Amino acid sequence: MQVSGKRIQKIMLFSLITLIIAYMIPVFFYNSISGLACYSTNMLDSAMTVQIQHPDGSTDSYDSNIFPVVNRGDILTAEIKLPDTVPYQNPAICFHVYNSMITLSCDNKIFYDYGSSLVRCGHLIGGIYTSATLPADSLGKKIILRCEVQEDHAFSTLYNFTIMPASEAARACLLGHMSDFIFLISISFFSIFASILIFIFRISTGKMTLFRQGLLLTFLCNSISGYLLAYYALFNVLCPNLRINANLEYIMLFLLPVPFTAYYLETAVHPVTKIIMRIMNTIFSFTSVVCIFFRI
């Protein structure tokens, strides 16, 4: 039974639309899906004071969670007054911070530390949606948030600071990355699905060249998706080993040129282009192996 090319195109288009809808659902209905709509996302905004120390030694202070944009080398210290009571046991603080090494402390004792291991492993810290369980005696006290900023134009406000049960906070962090997961994993899924359809088309038509192009395109799409998942630290949700995640980012980055040049080698028509792409593919393959060896 032969499958027409136009029918395959319609199936692929329908699948792509379905994946886009699946991606947009958690974006627009995040609070409803997560069950977090009952928690205020700005409950601690009025309880913050911020101090920013610049690399030249100067310091600026703000009685607000809004301030001029911070840059690499700035150290932001925020004092956050916690309420005296909360209506649930084992509370945690859930928040967003960008491009920074983070520590949270209460009574001069650090109870949360994030980012230092990533920086030591050479990982760029992106947007961080995270949670930290509060110490038992911290309610009614001030906690200190310290952010060592790692990128220029990092952020200019502290927001989404919410207190909720620790179990809910952990779920909020996972669901906070859901749209990214769905988008990037959809790239991989759609490319694999497209290759299956191309394989079916190859069986019905005997066009082996089209099948090879499809496989290489799938490899390229999955390489891009894997790199972005590692770059945005989304693998951290699945695997807590920060060193493995940091290595994955660079491994995927080193591998990206290989499927790219291989795909264009397969699709090239002019003999000179094929020679150039074959040379580039050989160089990139050798370089990626050497870089991965020294990175690991």
Short mmCIF file of C-alpha atoms in Angstrom, two decimals:
data_model
loop_
_atom_site.label_atom_id
_atom_site.label_comp_id
_atom_site.label_asym_id
_atom_site.label_seq_id
_atom_site.Cartn_x
_atom_site.Cartn_y
_atom_site.Cartn_z
CA MET A 1 0.00 0.00 0.00
CA GLN A 2 1.51 3.30 -1.06
CA VAL A 3 1.31 6.45 1.05
CA SER A 4 1.21 9.69 -0.94
CA GLY A 5 3.60 12.53 -0.13
CA LYS A 6 0.71 15.00 0.26
CA ARG A 7 -0.98 12.75 2.80
CA ILE A 8 2.24 12.51 4.80
CA GLN A 9 2.56 16.31 4.74
CA LYS A 10 -1.00 16.65 6.08
CA ILE A 11 -0.28 14.16 8.87
CA MET A 12 2.94 16.00 9.80
CA LEU A 13 1.15 19.37 9.81
CA PHE A 14 -1.63 17.99 12.01
CA SER A 15 0.97 16.54 14.41
CA LEU A 16 2.83 19.84 14.57
CA ILE A 17 -0.36 21.75 15.37
CA THR A 18 -1.18 19.21 18.08
CA LEU A 19 2.26 19.66 19.65
CA ILE A 20 1.94 23.46 19.57
CA ILE A 21 -1.42 23.23 21.36
CA ALA A 22 0.07 20.84 23.93
CA TYR A 23 2.86 23.38 24.50
CA MET A 24 0.51 26.35 24.91
CA ILE A 25 -1.83 24.67 27.42
CA PRO A 26 0.60 24.80 30.38
CA VAL A 27 1.69 28.32 29.37
CA PHE A 28 -1.82 29.81 29.54
CA PHE A 29 -3.31 27.56 32.23
CA TYR A 30 -0.27 27.06 34.46
CA ASN A 31 -1.93 28.12 37.72
CA SER A 32 -5.01 26.00 37.09
CA ILE A 33 -3.01 22.92 36.10
CA SER A 34 -0.54 23.24 38.95
CA GLY A 35 -3.17 23.96 41.62
CA LEU A 36 -1.10 26.95 42.79
CA ALA A 37 -3.66 29.66 42.02
CA CYS A 38 -4.56 29.88 45.73
CA TYR A 39 -1.06 31.07 46.66
CA SER A 40 -0.18 34.75 46.32
CA THR A 41 2.82 35.36 44.04
CA ASN A 42 3.66 38.74 45.60
CA MET A 43 2.98 38.13 49.28
CA LEU A 44 6.53 39.10 50.31
CA ASP A 45 7.11 42.05 47.95
CA SER A 46 6.37 44.70 50.59
CA ALA A 47 8.58 42.91 53.13
CA MET A 48 11.82 43.25 51.09
CA THR A 49 14.75 45.63 51.28
CA VAL A 50 17.59 45.32 48.78
CA GLN A 51 21.26 46.31 48.89
CA ILE A 52 23.47 46.09 45.81
CA GLN A 53 27.26 46.09 46.09
CA HIS A 54 29.04 46.96 42.84
CA PRO A 55 32.51 45.71 41.79
CA ASP A 56 33.99 49.19 42.42
CA GLY A 57 32.97 48.95 46.10
CA SER A 58 30.03 51.35 45.95
CA THR A 59 26.69 50.31 47.45
CA ASP A 60 23.08 51.22 46.68
CA SER A 61 20.08 50.50 48.90
CA TYR A 62 16.38 50.20 47.99
CA ASP A 63 13.30 49.81 50.19
CA SER A 64 11.64 47.79 47.48
CA ASN A 65 11.90 44.61 45.44
CA ILE A 66 12.45 46.80 42.32
CA PHE A 67 15.87 48.32 41.52
CA PRO A 68 18.11 49.23 38.54
CA VAL A 69 19.24 46.26 36.48
CA VAL A 70 22.13 44.31 38.02
CA ASN A 71 25.17 43.12 36.07
CA ARG A 72 27.98 40.61 36.31
CA GLY A 73 30.05 41.19 39.46
CA ASP A 74 27.23 42.83 41.43
CA ILE A 75 26.27 41.24 44.73
CA LEU A 76 22.64 41.67 45.70
CA THR A 77 21.59 41.17 49.30
CA ALA A 78 17.89 41.19 50.11
CA GLU A 79 16.33 41.11 53.57
CA ILE A 80 12.93 39.42 53.55
CA LYS A 81 10.69 39.63 56.61
CA LEU A 82 8.69 36.44 57.00
CA PRO A 83 5.17 36.47 58.46
CA ASP A 84 4.72 35.36 62.04
CA THR A 85 2.44 32.47 61.10
CA VAL A 86 1.39 30.52 58.01
CA PRO A 87 -1.65 28.24 57.70
CA TYR A 88 0.31 25.05 56.93
CA GLN A 89 3.12 22.94 58.29
CA ASN A 90 6.60 22.49 56.82
CA PRO A 91 6.53 25.74 54.80
CA ALA A 92 8.92 26.52 51.95
CA ILE A 93 9.76 29.66 50.04
CA CYS A 94 9.40 29.49 46.25
CA PHE A 95 10.90 32.15 43.97
CA HIS A 96 12.47 33.21 40.65
CA VAL A 97 16.02 34.56 40.31
CA TYR A 98 18.13 34.89 37.18
CA ASN A 99 21.84 34.34 36.36
CA SER A 100 23.08 34.24 39.94
CA MET A 101 24.67 32.07 42.58
CA ILE A 102 22.14 32.02 45.41
CA THR A 103 22.33 31.53 49.17
CA LEU A 104 19.53 31.85 51.71
CA SER A 105 20.32 32.25 55.40
CA CYS A 106 18.54 32.83 58.67
CA ASP A 107 20.27 33.75 61.96
CA ASN A 108 23.59 33.68 60.05
CA LYS A 109 23.03 30.03 59.10
CA ILE A 110 22.82 29.10 55.42
CA PHE A 111 19.90 26.78 54.69
CA TYR A 112 19.96 26.94 50.88
CA ASP A 113 22.80 27.17 48.36
CA TYR A 114 22.47 27.01 44.58
CA GLY A 115 24.77 27.78 41.69
CA SER A 116 28.27 27.55 43.14
CA SER A 117 28.67 23.94 41.95
CA LEU A 118 27.40 24.88 38.50
CA VAL A 119 29.88 27.74 38.20
CA ARG A 120 32.77 25.50 39.29
CA CYS A 121 31.71 23.03 36.58
CA GLY A 122 31.67 25.80 33.97
CA HIS A 123 27.88 25.91 33.61
CA LEU A 124 26.12 29.16 32.76
CA ILE A 125 23.29 29.79 35.23
CA GLY A 126 20.03 30.77 33.55
CA GLY A 127 16.61 31.43 34.99
CA ILE A 128 16.15 29.67 38.30
CA TYR A 129 12.68 28.78 39.57
CA THR A 130 13.38 27.04 42.81
CA SER A 131 12.20 26.38 46.35
CA ALA A 132 13.80 26.03 49.76
CA THR A 133 12.26 24.56 52.90
CA LEU A 134 12.30 27.15 55.69
CA PRO A 135 13.99 26.36 59.02
CA ALA A 136 11.56 25.44 61.76
CA ASP A 137 12.16 28.64 63.80
CA SER A 138 12.39 31.10 60.88
CA LEU A 139 8.80 32.44 60.89
CA GLY A 140 8.62 36.00 62.12
CA LYS A 141 12.33 36.52 61.38
CA LYS A 142 14.29 37.99 58.50
CA ILE A 143 15.93 35.74 55.97
CA ILE A 144 18.81 36.97 53.86
CA LEU A 145 18.96 36.27 50.12
CA ARG A 146 22.42 36.76 48.58
CA CYS A 147 22.77 36.76 44.78
CA GLU A 148 26.19 36.83 43.13
CA VAL A 149 25.24 37.95 39.63
CA GLN A 150 26.96 36.07 36.78
CA GLU A 151 25.67 37.87 33.65
CA ASP A 152 25.16 41.46 32.48
CA HIS A 153 21.60 42.81 32.40
CA ALA A 154 20.52 39.94 34.63
CA PHE A 155 17.35 41.25 36.33
CA SER A 156 15.87 44.34 37.98
CA THR A 157 13.25 42.92 40.31
CA LEU A 158 12.71 40.09 42.78
CA TYR A 159 9.33 38.52 42.20
CA ASN A 160 7.19 35.42 42.68
CA PHE A 161 8.38 35.05 46.29
CA THR A 162 5.70 32.84 47.79
CA ILE A 163 5.42 30.73 50.93
CA MET A 164 3.61 27.41 50.51
CA PRO A 165 3.87 23.82 51.75
CA ALA A 166 7.20 22.25 50.82
CA SER A 167 5.54 19.51 48.76
CA GLU A 168 3.64 22.11 46.72
CA ALA A 169 6.76 24.23 46.22
CA ALA A 170 8.66 21.29 44.75
CA ARG A 171 5.79 20.69 42.35
CA ALA A 172 5.69 24.38 41.44
CA CYS A 173 9.34 24.30 40.41
CA LEU A 174 8.81 21.26 38.22
CA LEU A 175 5.68 22.71 36.58
CA GLY A 176 7.44 26.05 36.18
CA HIS A 177 9.70 24.34 33.63
CA MET A 178 6.93 22.32 32.00
CA SER A 179 6.41 24.61 29.01
CA ASP A 180 10.16 24.53 28.28
CA PHE A 181 10.18 20.76 28.58
CA ILE A 182 7.21 20.35 26.27
CA PHE A 183 8.61 22.77 23.69
CA LEU A 184 12.10 21.26 23.52
CA ILE A 185 11.03 17.65 23.82
CA SER A 186 8.41 18.32 21.15
CA ILE A 187 11.24 19.22 18.77
CA SER A 188 12.75 15.79 19.35
CA PHE A 189 9.42 13.96 19.20
CA PHE A 190 8.27 15.72 16.02
CA SER A 191 11.58 15.11 14.24
CA ILE A 192 11.48 11.39 15.15
CA PHE A 193 7.85 11.16 14.07
CA ALA A 194 8.71 12.87 10.78
CA SER A 195 11.52 10.35 10.20
CA ILE A 196 9.09 7.46 10.73
CA LEU A 197 6.80 8.94 8.10
CA ILE A 198 9.75 9.45 5.75
CA PHE A 199 10.72 5.81 6.30
CA ILE A 200 7.18 4.73 5.35
CA PHE A 201 7.38 6.97 2.30
CA ARG A 202 10.75 5.44 1.38
CA ILE A 203 9.29 1.91 1.54
CA SER A 204 6.47 2.91 -0.79
CA THR A 205 8.64 4.85 -3.25
CA GLY A 206 12.14 3.38 -2.88
CA LYS A 207 13.78 6.81 -2.36
CA MET A 208 16.69 5.93 -0.06
CA THR A 209 18.23 9.41 -0.30
CA LEU A 210 15.15 10.97 1.27
CA PHE A 211 15.33 8.49 4.15
CA ARG A 212 18.99 9.34 4.88
CA GLN A 213 18.18 13.04 4.85
CA GLY A 214 15.34 12.46 7.28
CA LEU A 215 17.56 10.55 9.71
CA LEU A 216 20.24 13.26 9.62
CA LEU A 217 17.61 15.97 10.12
CA THR A 218 16.27 14.02 13.11
CA PHE A 219 19.78 13.79 14.56
CA LEU A 220 20.24 17.54 14.06
CA CYS A 221 16.92 18.45 15.70
CA ASN A 222 17.59 16.17 18.67
CA SER A 223 21.08 17.63 19.08
CA ILE A 224 19.65 21.16 19.19
CA SER A 225 16.93 20.11 21.62
CA GLY A 226 19.43 18.30 23.87
CA TYR A 227 21.76 21.29 23.94
CA LEU A 228 18.95 23.70 24.89
CA LEU A 229 17.69 21.34 27.60
CA ALA A 230 21.20 21.24 29.06
CA TYR A 231 21.85 24.99 28.58
CA TYR A 232 18.70 25.97 30.47
CA ALA A 233 19.56 23.43 33.19
CA LEU A 234 16.31 21.54 32.59
CA PHE A 235 18.16 18.25 33.02
CA ASN A 236 18.58 19.31 36.66
CA VAL A 237 14.91 18.50 37.19
CA LEU A 238 15.53 14.90 36.12
CA CYS A 239 19.10 14.39 37.34
CA PRO A 240 20.47 16.11 40.48
CA ASN A 241 24.13 15.49 39.50
CA LEU A 242 25.28 19.00 38.55
CA ARG A 243 28.58 17.87 37.07
CA ILE A 244 26.85 15.49 34.67
CA ASN A 245 24.45 18.26 33.61
CA ALA A 246 27.29 20.73 33.07
CA ASN A 247 29.17 18.20 30.94
CA LEU A 248 26.05 17.41 28.93
CA GLU A 249 25.73 21.04 27.89
CA TYR A 250 29.22 21.16 26.41
CA ILE A 251 29.03 17.68 24.88
CA MET A 252 25.85 18.63 23.01
CA LEU A 253 27.43 21.94 21.98
CA PHE A 254 30.53 20.22 20.57
CA LEU A 255 28.39 17.70 18.67
CA LEU A 256 26.08 20.24 17.01
CA PRO A 257 28.29 21.00 13.96
CA VAL A 258 28.54 17.28 13.06
CA PRO A 259 24.86 16.59 12.18
CA PHE A 260 24.62 20.09 10.68
CA THR A 261 27.40 19.50 8.15
CA ALA A 262 26.33 15.87 7.59
CA TYR A 263 22.80 16.99 6.69
CA TYR A 264 24.06 19.60 4.23
CA LEU A 265 26.50 17.06 2.76
CA GLU A 266 23.57 14.72 2.09
CA THR A 267 21.42 17.47 0.54
CA ALA A 268 24.20 19.15 -1.48
CA VAL A 269 24.00 18.86 -5.26
CA HIS A 270 27.12 20.60 -6.56
CA PRO A 271 30.31 18.44 -6.37
CA VAL A 272 32.39 21.29 -4.91
CA THR A 273 29.83 21.80 -2.14
CA LYS A 274 29.93 18.08 -1.34
CA ILE A 275 33.75 18.17 -1.06
CA ILE A 276 33.66 21.22 1.23
CA MET A 277 30.97 19.71 3.45
CA ARG A 278 32.81 16.39 3.63
CA ILE A 279 36.00 18.16 4.77
CA MET A 280 34.09 20.26 7.30
CA ASN A 281 32.28 17.20 8.65
CA THR A 282 35.59 15.39 9.13
CA ILE A 283 37.13 18.40 10.91
CA PHE A 284 34.09 18.94 13.15
CA SER A 285 33.89 15.24 14.03
CA PHE A 286 37.56 15.13 15.03
CA THR A 287 37.28 18.41 16.95
CA SER A 288 34.18 17.30 18.85
CA VAL A 289 35.84 14.04 19.94
CA VAL A 290 38.94 15.90 21.17
CA CYS A 291 36.90 18.60 22.97
CA ILE A 292 34.61 16.03 24.64
CA PHE A 293 37.64 13.99 25.74
CA PHE A 294 39.31 16.98 27.41
CA ARG A 295 36.00 18.26 28.84
CA ILE A 296 35.19 14.98 30.60
#
